[in-house]
Amino acid sequence: MGYKIYINGIGSISAQEEDLFSRGSATIYRENIFPAISPNYKEFIKPMALRRMSKAIKMGVTSAKIALKEAKVEVPGAIITGTGEGCKQDTEKFLENLLDLDEKLLTPTSFIQSTHNTIGGQIALNLGCKNYNVTYTQNSVSLETALLDAQMQFNENPEIGSILAGGVDEISEKITSFQKLDGQLKLNPIKNLDLLREDSTGTITSEGAHFFVLSKEKKENTYAEFQSVSIKNVIKPETIINEIENFLAKNNLNSTAIDAVILGKNGDNRYDYFYKNLQRKLLKNKPQLAYKHLVGDFDTASGYAVFVAAKILKTSKIPAILKLNNVDCKIPKHILIYNQYLGRDHSLMLLSAV
Amino acid sequence: MTNLHTELKESIIEQLNLEDMEPADISNDEPLFGDGLGLDSIDALELIVLLEKDYGIKLTDPAQGKEIFVSINQMAQFIEENRTK
Amino acid sequence: MNKSVAVTGMGIISAIGNNTAANYNSLISGKHGISTPEVLKTIYKHLPVGEIKISNESIAKKLNLPENHSYTRAALLGALAVKEAIFQANLKLDGDTGFISGTSVGGMDATETYFKDFSEGKTDNNRFIRAQHPGFTTEKIAEYFEVNGFVSTISTACSSGANAIMLGARMIKTGKLKRVIVGGTDCLTKFTLNGFNSLMILSNEQCKPFDENRKGLNLGEGAAYLVLEAEEEINGKPVLGRISGYGNANDAFHQTASSENGEGAFLAMQKALKTAGIPVEKINYINAHGTATKNNDKAESAALERIFSNKLPDFSSTKAFTGHTLAASGALEAVYSLLAIQNEQVFPNLNFSNPMLNPGFIPVTNLKEKPIDYVLSNSFGFGGNCTSLIFSKNGI
């Protein structure tokens, strides 16, 4: 077995305010595409750098800085970023100009900013961090691959103390709205808090950034232990229970040890059976939680699930707004997170209390 | 200050997203790059396109920009001498 | 335990050939693949590119895909290269077989083709809406070969393919996977051609890596993949070569430009030598990134000088053969590095005539025969992402 890895800092930017845990009430949206709530980026990024940044870069750099500050880490041993679609706003801008101007008189700024590794590169530039730096872009397991890589890095490089890993995705006017044309988004606007009661196809979407400082050292303000992550591109619905049991066994646990499960339910009735199977069988008597009715579904939305799990493990409080059933748990010790999108890119993560 | 000077400052602010700036904040002889306004090589490429789009001047080598984008004065002079529109 | 990871298969398609043998023949006969765009529809008809002269339709036919398939050009090229690699390795495809692909723009060819239609709400080609995700292109390739387990995509601009190879090697070494297909794919798109054009770093003639009068890069397209296998999986199969070192660092200097002293490149090479556990003298050949932009070749030369000082081994950039294939370049050049080891040959750096004023390095300009144990291959990208890989001869 390798090192124990702890979550010592979190930067979360999403469609919900950070005080959801203390306040208990949620921000309500009535559109199927809604933006993340922006902090004052000027507090984190110099104006000359800020002027070119799209929202993904602003959210990424800012959440990274919040996480590092909380963990009291200045320069991490590695920066590992996950993003499903990267800098969509700049991609869209450059592409629209290219098509409208018939490939003439194009300026380079939006092209430069459109590459998927811009966020990770900008964080490195901002911190002056010359260490390992990679960006994963695998749909709904982009963040998960970043976390998997981080875990491997600790074991391969004993000199690394802390790693910054996270996920970012932004909405853009056109490319995001295209998701209405192929059934990814619900056609009729719904209230976000009603998402999990919907019996229709598609989901709702938003944007956000979640960066985590993972460290080998347990500190006073440590949130939780990041135990493990597993990624599979295709899982047959009937084998999902098996997959989970195998995953837990690899971590020397079984399903009875799980105190709560956070599911990536997104109100899409075409793929809900992956979750329903678990809710009705293996994890029937466990507190079942969901979060996409709060922050929407996007490639790195599972960052919010990791944030929520870490908060619950630290505070032993489960906000009612997350609950799917009435099962309670006094002091949660192990939380399982399961997510998939359109029946592909499945991920399992396990976090434990310290 | 000529109209061209003001026009240039306005386009630079817009094109380079210098959000909190006014034309009056940029003086005519202040260096645009480095210690002055603080523009960089990406901005230089934006300015090359600006020259072509607004004044019909086509630069083929980005290195030429270095001699032209010294200050607003220098840019204005170059444009006066070479503009085709 | 052997510290290096075995390569048991490789496959490639580029402007100089549709498979490994064809690429090798072009490399040894000095036959470049630079032409002008024909498959890619662009107004820049005169710009030199490394284009693969096969239409999407004929690749789809070769792969027996149905007419309404949703494979992007990068997926089509990728599937061809993976097919060759899997065949050579006689690879077992099961839950312990992974697929890691590097791509910079993934399915941008589809996005730019249908963007206006989608903007107008047309749904005819909505199967390509998700092509904007790089992971979509990767999944199509995985789907074709029924690789269902660990599938991921790396997008670190021009070092994506090299990083995919690095991750695969690490996953084999740490026992996370028994077998993995690693590499990269990128096709020519209007998006990238115009992007590099707006950066004014495209040459209007054939690129001249490391030449004082170099004028920029030629964009290319291609795909290449390696099959990596854990020791216990090899069972007497021929091993083509090994991955013995890798290093990844960030230049943290500028969004697109490399620092004058090539700091990121220097650190990546240093780390690669450290993981391989070899002194610099062991490197017999360097397949340089050598894009032929003013900035890259200068920074890379500075970094090479810092690593090798006055003991610089034979080096060349093969970009003048293929053009710069972005995310695929690290994978293409991995195949070339392994071919150099197998055939004991250093491939020439085409179009070179005048050494750079500083430091004046002279690449190998004619095919050179010599035993090669270790090859260092460099890949650097926007965002400061620098990766170096070290390939070695099996059995040393």
mmCIF file with all atom_site columns, C-alpha atoms in Angstrom, chain A residues 165-292:
data_model
loop_
_atom_site.group_PDB
_atom_site.id
_atom_site.type_symbol
_atom_site.label_atom_id
_atom_site.label_alt_id
_atom_site.label_comp_id
_atom_site.label_asym_id
_atom_site.label_entity_id
_atom_site.label_seq_id
_atom_site.pdbx_PDB_ins_code
_atom_site.Cartn_x
_atom_site.Cartn_y
_atom_site.Cartn_z
_atom_site.occupancy
_atom_site.B_iso_or_equiv
_atom_site.pdbx_formal_charge
_atom_site.auth_seq_id
_atom_site.auth_comp_id
_atom_site.auth_asym_id
_atom_site.auth_atom_id
_atom_site.pdbx_PDB_model_num
ATOM 1   C CA . ALA A 1 165 ? -5.505  18.595 -8.540  1.00 0.00 ? 165 ALA A CA 1
ATOM 2   C CA . GLY A 1 166 ? -8.880  19.717 -9.754  1.00 0.00 ? 166 GLY A CA 1
ATOM 3   C CA . GLY A 1 167 ? -11.479 20.088 -12.429 1.00 0.00 ? 167 GLY A CA 1
ATOM 4   C CA . VAL A 1 168 ? -12.878 23.053 -14.351 1.00 0.00 ? 168 VAL A CA 1
ATOM 5   C CA . ASP A 1 169 ? -15.551 23.532 -16.996 1.00 0.00 ? 169 ASP A CA 1
ATOM 6   C CA . GLU A 1 170 ? -17.320 26.608 -18.276 1.00 0.00 ? 170 GLU A CA 1
ATOM 7   C CA . ILE A 1 171 ? -20.478 27.231 -20.237 1.00 0.00 ? 171 ILE A CA 1
ATOM 8   C CA . SER A 1 172 ? -20.373 29.150 -23.501 1.00 0.00 ? 172 SER A CA 1
ATOM 9   C CA . GLU A 1 173 ? -23.234 30.720 -25.327 1.00 0.00 ? 173 GLU A CA 1
ATOM 10  C CA . LYS A 1 174 ? -23.409 28.496 -28.383 1.00 0.00 ? 174 LYS A CA 1
ATOM 11  C CA . ILE A 1 175 ? -21.489 25.296 -27.772 1.00 0.00 ? 175 ILE A CA 1
ATOM 12  C CA . THR A 1 176 ? -23.340 24.688 -24.513 1.00 0.00 ? 176 THR A CA 1
ATOM 13  C CA . SER A 1 177 ? -26.685 25.427 -26.104 1.00 0.00 ? 177 SER A CA 1
ATOM 14  C CA . PHE A 1 178 ? -25.962 22.802 -28.796 1.00 0.00 ? 178 PHE A CA 1
ATOM 15  C CA . GLN A 1 179 ? -26.568 20.248 -26.039 1.00 0.00 ? 179 GLN A CA 1
ATOM 16  C CA . LYS A 1 180 ? -30.249 20.941 -26.519 1.00 0.00 ? 180 LYS A CA 1
ATOM 17  C CA . LEU A 1 181 ? -30.000 19.592 -30.056 1.00 0.00 ? 181 LEU A CA 1
ATOM 18  C CA . ASP A 1 182 ? -28.738 16.106 -29.212 1.00 0.00 ? 182 ASP A CA 1
ATOM 19  C CA . GLY A 1 183 ? -30.802 15.312 -26.155 1.00 0.00 ? 183 GLY A CA 1
ATOM 20  C CA . GLN A 1 184 ? -28.164 16.109 -23.545 1.00 0.00 ? 184 GLN A CA 1
ATOM 21  C CA . LEU A 1 185 ? -30.266 18.910 -22.053 1.00 0.00 ? 185 LEU A CA 1
ATOM 22  C CA . LYS A 1 186 ? -33.938 18.908 -21.188 1.00 0.00 ? 186 LYS A CA 1
ATOM 23  C CA . LEU A 1 187 ? -35.962 20.819 -23.733 1.00 0.00 ? 187 LEU A CA 1
ATOM 24  C CA . ASN A 1 188 ? -38.319 22.572 -21.323 1.00 0.00 ? 188 ASN A CA 1
ATOM 25  C CA . PRO A 1 189 ? -36.870 24.785 -18.620 1.00 0.00 ? 189 PRO A CA 1
ATOM 26  C CA . ILE A 1 190 ? -37.222 23.322 -15.154 1.00 0.00 ? 190 ILE A CA 1
ATOM 27  C CA . LYS A 1 191 ? -36.461 24.544 -11.671 1.00 0.00 ? 191 LYS A CA 1
ATOM 28  C CA . ASN A 1 192 ? -33.077 23.110 -10.690 1.00 0.00 ? 192 ASN A CA 1
ATOM 29  C CA . LEU A 1 193 ? -34.345 21.819 -7.341  1.00 0.00 ? 193 LEU A CA 1
ATOM 30  C CA . ASP A 1 194 ? -36.967 19.737 -9.165  1.00 0.00 ? 194 ASP A CA 1
ATOM 31  C CA . LEU A 1 195 ? -34.335 17.944 -11.271 1.00 0.00 ? 195 LEU A CA 1
ATOM 32  C CA . LEU A 1 196 ? -34.376 14.665 -9.378  1.00 0.00 ? 196 LEU A CA 1
ATOM 33  C CA . ARG A 1 197 ? -38.162 14.396 -9.534  1.00 0.00 ? 197 ARG A CA 1
ATOM 34  C CA . GLU A 1 198 ? -38.144 14.721 -13.336 1.00 0.00 ? 198 GLU A CA 1
ATOM 35  C CA . ASP A 1 199 ? -39.097 11.781 -15.486 1.00 0.00 ? 199 ASP A CA 1
ATOM 36  C CA . SER A 1 200 ? -37.788 12.967 -18.829 1.00 0.00 ? 200 SER A CA 1
ATOM 37  C CA . THR A 1 201 ? -34.677 12.756 -20.982 1.00 0.00 ? 201 THR A CA 1
ATOM 38  C CA . GLY A 1 202 ? -31.666 15.042 -20.657 1.00 0.00 ? 202 GLY A CA 1
ATOM 39  C CA . THR A 1 203 ? -30.369 17.080 -17.774 1.00 0.00 ? 203 THR A CA 1
ATOM 40  C CA . ILE A 1 204 ? -29.512 20.668 -16.784 1.00 0.00 ? 204 ILE A CA 1
ATOM 41  C CA . THR A 1 205 ? -26.029 22.120 -16.975 1.00 0.00 ? 205 THR A CA 1
ATOM 42  C CA . SER A 1 206 ? -23.808 24.730 -15.413 1.00 0.00 ? 206 SER A CA 1
ATOM 43  C CA . GLU A 1 207 ? -20.114 25.346 -14.794 1.00 0.00 ? 207 GLU A CA 1
ATOM 44  C CA . GLY A 1 208 ? -17.603 25.431 -11.989 1.00 0.00 ? 208 GLY A CA 1
ATOM 45  C CA . ALA A 1 209 ? -14.115 24.790 -10.687 1.00 0.00 ? 209 ALA A CA 1
ATOM 46  C CA . HIS A 1 210 ? -12.960 22.553 -7.872  1.00 0.00 ? 210 HIS A CA 1
ATOM 47  C CA . PHE A 1 211 ? -9.333  22.380 -6.891  1.00 0.00 ? 211 PHE A CA 1
ATOM 48  C CA . PHE A 1 212 ? -8.020  20.233 -4.075  1.00 0.00 ? 212 PHE A CA 1
ATOM 49  C CA . VAL A 1 213 ? -4.703  20.289 -2.297  1.00 0.00 ? 213 VAL A CA 1
ATOM 50  C CA . LEU A 1 214 ? -3.762  16.695 -1.593  1.00 0.00 ? 214 LEU A CA 1
ATOM 51  C CA . SER A 1 215 ? -0.993  16.121 0.918   1.00 0.00 ? 215 SER A CA 1
ATOM 52  C CA . LYS A 1 216 ? 0.807   13.271 2.606   1.00 0.00 ? 216 LYS A CA 1
ATOM 53  C CA . GLU A 1 217 ? 0.689   15.147 5.862   1.00 0.00 ? 217 GLU A CA 1
ATOM 54  C CA . LYS A 1 218 ? -2.411  15.174 8.071   1.00 0.00 ? 218 LYS A CA 1
ATOM 55  C CA . LYS A 1 219 ? -3.026  18.598 9.564   1.00 0.00 ? 219 LYS A CA 1
ATOM 56  C CA . GLU A 1 220 ? -5.413  20.111 12.064  1.00 0.00 ? 220 GLU A CA 1
ATOM 57  C CA . ASN A 1 221 ? -7.645  21.462 9.325   1.00 0.00 ? 221 ASN A CA 1
ATOM 58  C CA . THR A 1 222 ? -7.533  18.332 7.133   1.00 0.00 ? 222 THR A CA 1
ATOM 59  C CA . TYR A 1 223 ? -10.929 17.624 5.581   1.00 0.00 ? 223 TYR A CA 1
ATOM 60  C CA . ALA A 1 224 ? -10.709 13.934 4.859   1.00 0.00 ? 224 ALA A CA 1
ATOM 61  C CA . GLU A 1 225 ? -8.557  11.151 3.547   1.00 0.00 ? 225 GLU A CA 1
ATOM 62  C CA . PHE A 1 226 ? -8.719  10.613 -0.202  1.00 0.00 ? 226 PHE A CA 1
ATOM 63  C CA . GLN A 1 227 ? -8.639  6.830  -0.397  1.00 0.00 ? 227 GLN A CA 1
ATOM 64  C CA . SER A 1 228 ? -9.125  5.743  -3.940  1.00 0.00 ? 228 SER A CA 1
ATOM 65  C CA . VAL A 1 229 ? -10.564 6.338  -7.404  1.00 0.00 ? 229 VAL A CA 1
ATOM 66  C CA . SER A 1 230 ? -11.499 3.895  -10.136 1.00 0.00 ? 230 SER A CA 1
ATOM 67  C CA . ILE A 1 231 ? -12.358 4.679  -13.756 1.00 0.00 ? 231 ILE A CA 1
ATOM 68  C CA . LYS A 1 232 ? -14.140 2.523  -16.335 1.00 0.00 ? 232 LYS A CA 1
ATOM 69  C CA . ASN A 1 233 ? -15.292 3.597  -19.751 1.00 0.00 ? 233 ASN A CA 1
ATOM 70  C CA . VAL A 1 234 ? -18.118 1.080  -20.144 1.00 0.00 ? 234 VAL A CA 1
ATOM 71  C CA . ILE A 1 235 ? -19.965 -0.815 -17.426 1.00 0.00 ? 235 ILE A CA 1
ATOM 72  C CA . LYS A 1 236 ? -22.897 -3.094 -18.127 1.00 0.00 ? 236 LYS A CA 1
ATOM 73  C CA . PRO A 1 237 ? -25.815 -2.004 -15.921 1.00 0.00 ? 237 PRO A CA 1
ATOM 74  C CA . GLU A 1 238 ? -26.117 -5.471 -14.402 1.00 0.00 ? 238 GLU A CA 1
ATOM 75  C CA . THR A 1 239 ? -22.478 -5.469 -13.302 1.00 0.00 ? 239 THR A CA 1
ATOM 76  C CA . ILE A 1 240 ? -22.370 -2.117 -11.516 1.00 0.00 ? 240 ILE A CA 1
ATOM 77  C CA . ILE A 1 241 ? -22.941 -3.765 -8.117  1.00 0.00 ? 241 ILE A CA 1
ATOM 78  C CA . ASN A 1 242 ? -20.047 -6.112 -8.814  1.00 0.00 ? 242 ASN A CA 1
ATOM 79  C CA . GLU A 1 243 ? -17.828 -3.212 -9.807  1.00 0.00 ? 243 GLU A CA 1
ATOM 80  C CA . ILE A 1 244 ? -18.539 -1.434 -6.546  1.00 0.00 ? 244 ILE A CA 1
ATOM 81  C CA . GLU A 1 245 ? -17.953 -4.537 -4.465  1.00 0.00 ? 245 GLU A CA 1
ATOM 82  C CA . ASN A 1 246 ? -14.607 -5.106 -6.216  1.00 0.00 ? 246 ASN A CA 1
ATOM 83  C CA . PHE A 1 247 ? -13.625 -1.486 -5.738  1.00 0.00 ? 247 PHE A CA 1
ATOM 84  C CA . LEU A 1 248 ? -14.428 -1.611 -2.024  1.00 0.00 ? 248 LEU A CA 1
ATOM 85  C CA . ALA A 1 249 ? -12.639 -4.953 -1.630  1.00 0.00 ? 249 ALA A CA 1
ATOM 86  C CA . LYS A 1 250 ? -9.496  -3.428 -3.145  1.00 0.00 ? 250 LYS A CA 1
ATOM 87  C CA . ASN A 1 251 ? -9.700  -0.857 -0.361  1.00 0.00 ? 251 ASN A CA 1
ATOM 88  C CA . ASN A 1 252 ? -10.238 -3.555 2.252   1.00 0.00 ? 252 ASN A CA 1
ATOM 89  C CA . LEU A 1 253 ? -13.852 -2.590 2.805   1.00 0.00 ? 253 LEU A CA 1
ATOM 90  C CA . ASN A 1 254 ? -17.262 -3.971 2.004   1.00 0.00 ? 254 ASN A CA 1
ATOM 91  C CA . SER A 1 255 ? -20.566 -2.245 1.421   1.00 0.00 ? 255 SER A CA 1
ATOM 92  C CA . THR A 1 256 ? -21.622 -2.460 5.069   1.00 0.00 ? 256 THR A CA 1
ATOM 93  C CA . ALA A 1 257 ? -18.740 -0.134 5.961   1.00 0.00 ? 257 ALA A CA 1
ATOM 94  C CA . ILE A 1 258 ? -20.032 2.608  3.667   1.00 0.00 ? 258 ILE A CA 1
ATOM 95  C CA . ASP A 1 259 ? -21.829 5.314  5.635   1.00 0.00 ? 259 ASP A CA 1
ATOM 96  C CA . ALA A 1 260 ? -23.182 7.349  2.738   1.00 0.00 ? 260 ALA A CA 1
ATOM 97  C CA . VAL A 1 261 ? -23.178 7.340  -1.044  1.00 0.00 ? 261 VAL A CA 1
ATOM 98  C CA . ILE A 1 262 ? -23.167 10.408 -3.283  1.00 0.00 ? 262 ILE A CA 1
ATOM 99  C CA . LEU A 1 263 ? -24.753 9.683  -6.638  1.00 0.00 ? 263 LEU A CA 1
ATOM 100 C CA . GLY A 1 264 ? -24.364 11.609 -9.872  1.00 0.00 ? 264 GLY A CA 1
ATOM 101 C CA . LYS A 1 265 ? -28.104 11.433 -10.581 1.00 0.00 ? 265 LYS A CA 1
ATOM 102 C CA . ASN A 1 266 ? -28.929 14.062 -13.165 1.00 0.00 ? 266 ASN A CA 1
ATOM 103 C CA . GLY A 1 267 ? -32.624 13.605 -13.879 1.00 0.00 ? 267 GLY A CA 1
ATOM 104 C CA . ASP A 1 268 ? -32.037 11.838 -17.220 1.00 0.00 ? 268 ASP A CA 1
ATOM 105 C CA . ASN A 1 269 ? -34.455 8.907  -17.167 1.00 0.00 ? 269 ASN A CA 1
ATOM 106 C CA . ARG A 1 270 ? -32.495 7.110  -19.920 1.00 0.00 ? 270 ARG A CA 1
ATOM 107 C CA . TYR A 1 271 ? -29.540 6.376  -17.667 1.00 0.00 ? 271 TYR A CA 1
ATOM 108 C CA . ASP A 1 272 ? -31.009 6.548  -14.175 1.00 0.00 ? 272 ASP A CA 1
ATOM 109 C CA . TYR A 1 273 ? -31.033 2.749  -13.896 1.00 0.00 ? 273 TYR A CA 1
ATOM 110 C CA . PHE A 1 274 ? -27.319 2.766  -13.112 1.00 0.00 ? 274 PHE A CA 1
ATOM 111 C CA . TYR A 1 275 ? -28.145 4.560  -9.872  1.00 0.00 ? 275 TYR A CA 1
ATOM 112 C CA . LYS A 1 276 ? -31.522 2.941  -9.188  1.00 0.00 ? 276 LYS A CA 1
ATOM 113 C CA . ASN A 1 277 ? -29.932 -0.505 -9.079  1.00 0.00 ? 277 ASN A CA 1
ATOM 114 C CA . LEU A 1 278 ? -27.693 0.635  -6.284  1.00 0.00 ? 278 LEU A CA 1
ATOM 115 C CA . GLN A 1 279 ? -30.359 2.582  -4.439  1.00 0.00 ? 279 GLN A CA 1
ATOM 116 C CA . ARG A 1 280 ? -32.669 -0.416 -4.366  1.00 0.00 ? 280 ARG A CA 1
ATOM 117 C CA . LYS A 1 281 ? -30.119 -3.100 -3.667  1.00 0.00 ? 281 LYS A CA 1
ATOM 118 C CA . LEU A 1 282 ? -26.542 -2.750 -2.488  1.00 0.00 ? 282 LEU A CA 1
ATOM 119 C CA . LEU A 1 283 ? -26.871 0.633  -0.794  1.00 0.00 ? 283 LEU A CA 1
ATOM 120 C CA . LYS A 1 284 ? -30.556 0.455  0.104   1.00 0.00 ? 284 LYS A CA 1
ATOM 121 C CA . ASN A 1 285 ? -30.122 1.173  3.791   1.00 0.00 ? 285 ASN A CA 1
ATOM 122 C CA . LYS A 1 286 ? -27.493 3.876  3.423   1.00 0.00 ? 286 LYS A CA 1
ATOM 123 C CA . PRO A 1 287 ? -27.954 7.633  3.330   1.00 0.00 ? 287 PRO A CA 1
ATOM 124 C CA . GLN A 1 288 ? -28.159 8.399  -0.398  1.00 0.00 ? 288 GLN A CA 1
ATOM 125 C CA . LEU A 1 289 ? -27.167 11.874 -1.523  1.00 0.00 ? 289 LEU A CA 1
ATOM 126 C CA . ALA A 1 290 ? -27.250 13.816 -4.781  1.00 0.00 ? 290 ALA A CA 1
ATOM 127 C CA . TYR A 1 291 ? -25.953 17.209 -5.893  1.00 0.00 ? 291 TYR A CA 1
ATOM 128 C CA . LYS A 1 292 ? -26.625 17.902 -9.547  1.00 0.00 ? 292 LYS A CA 1
#
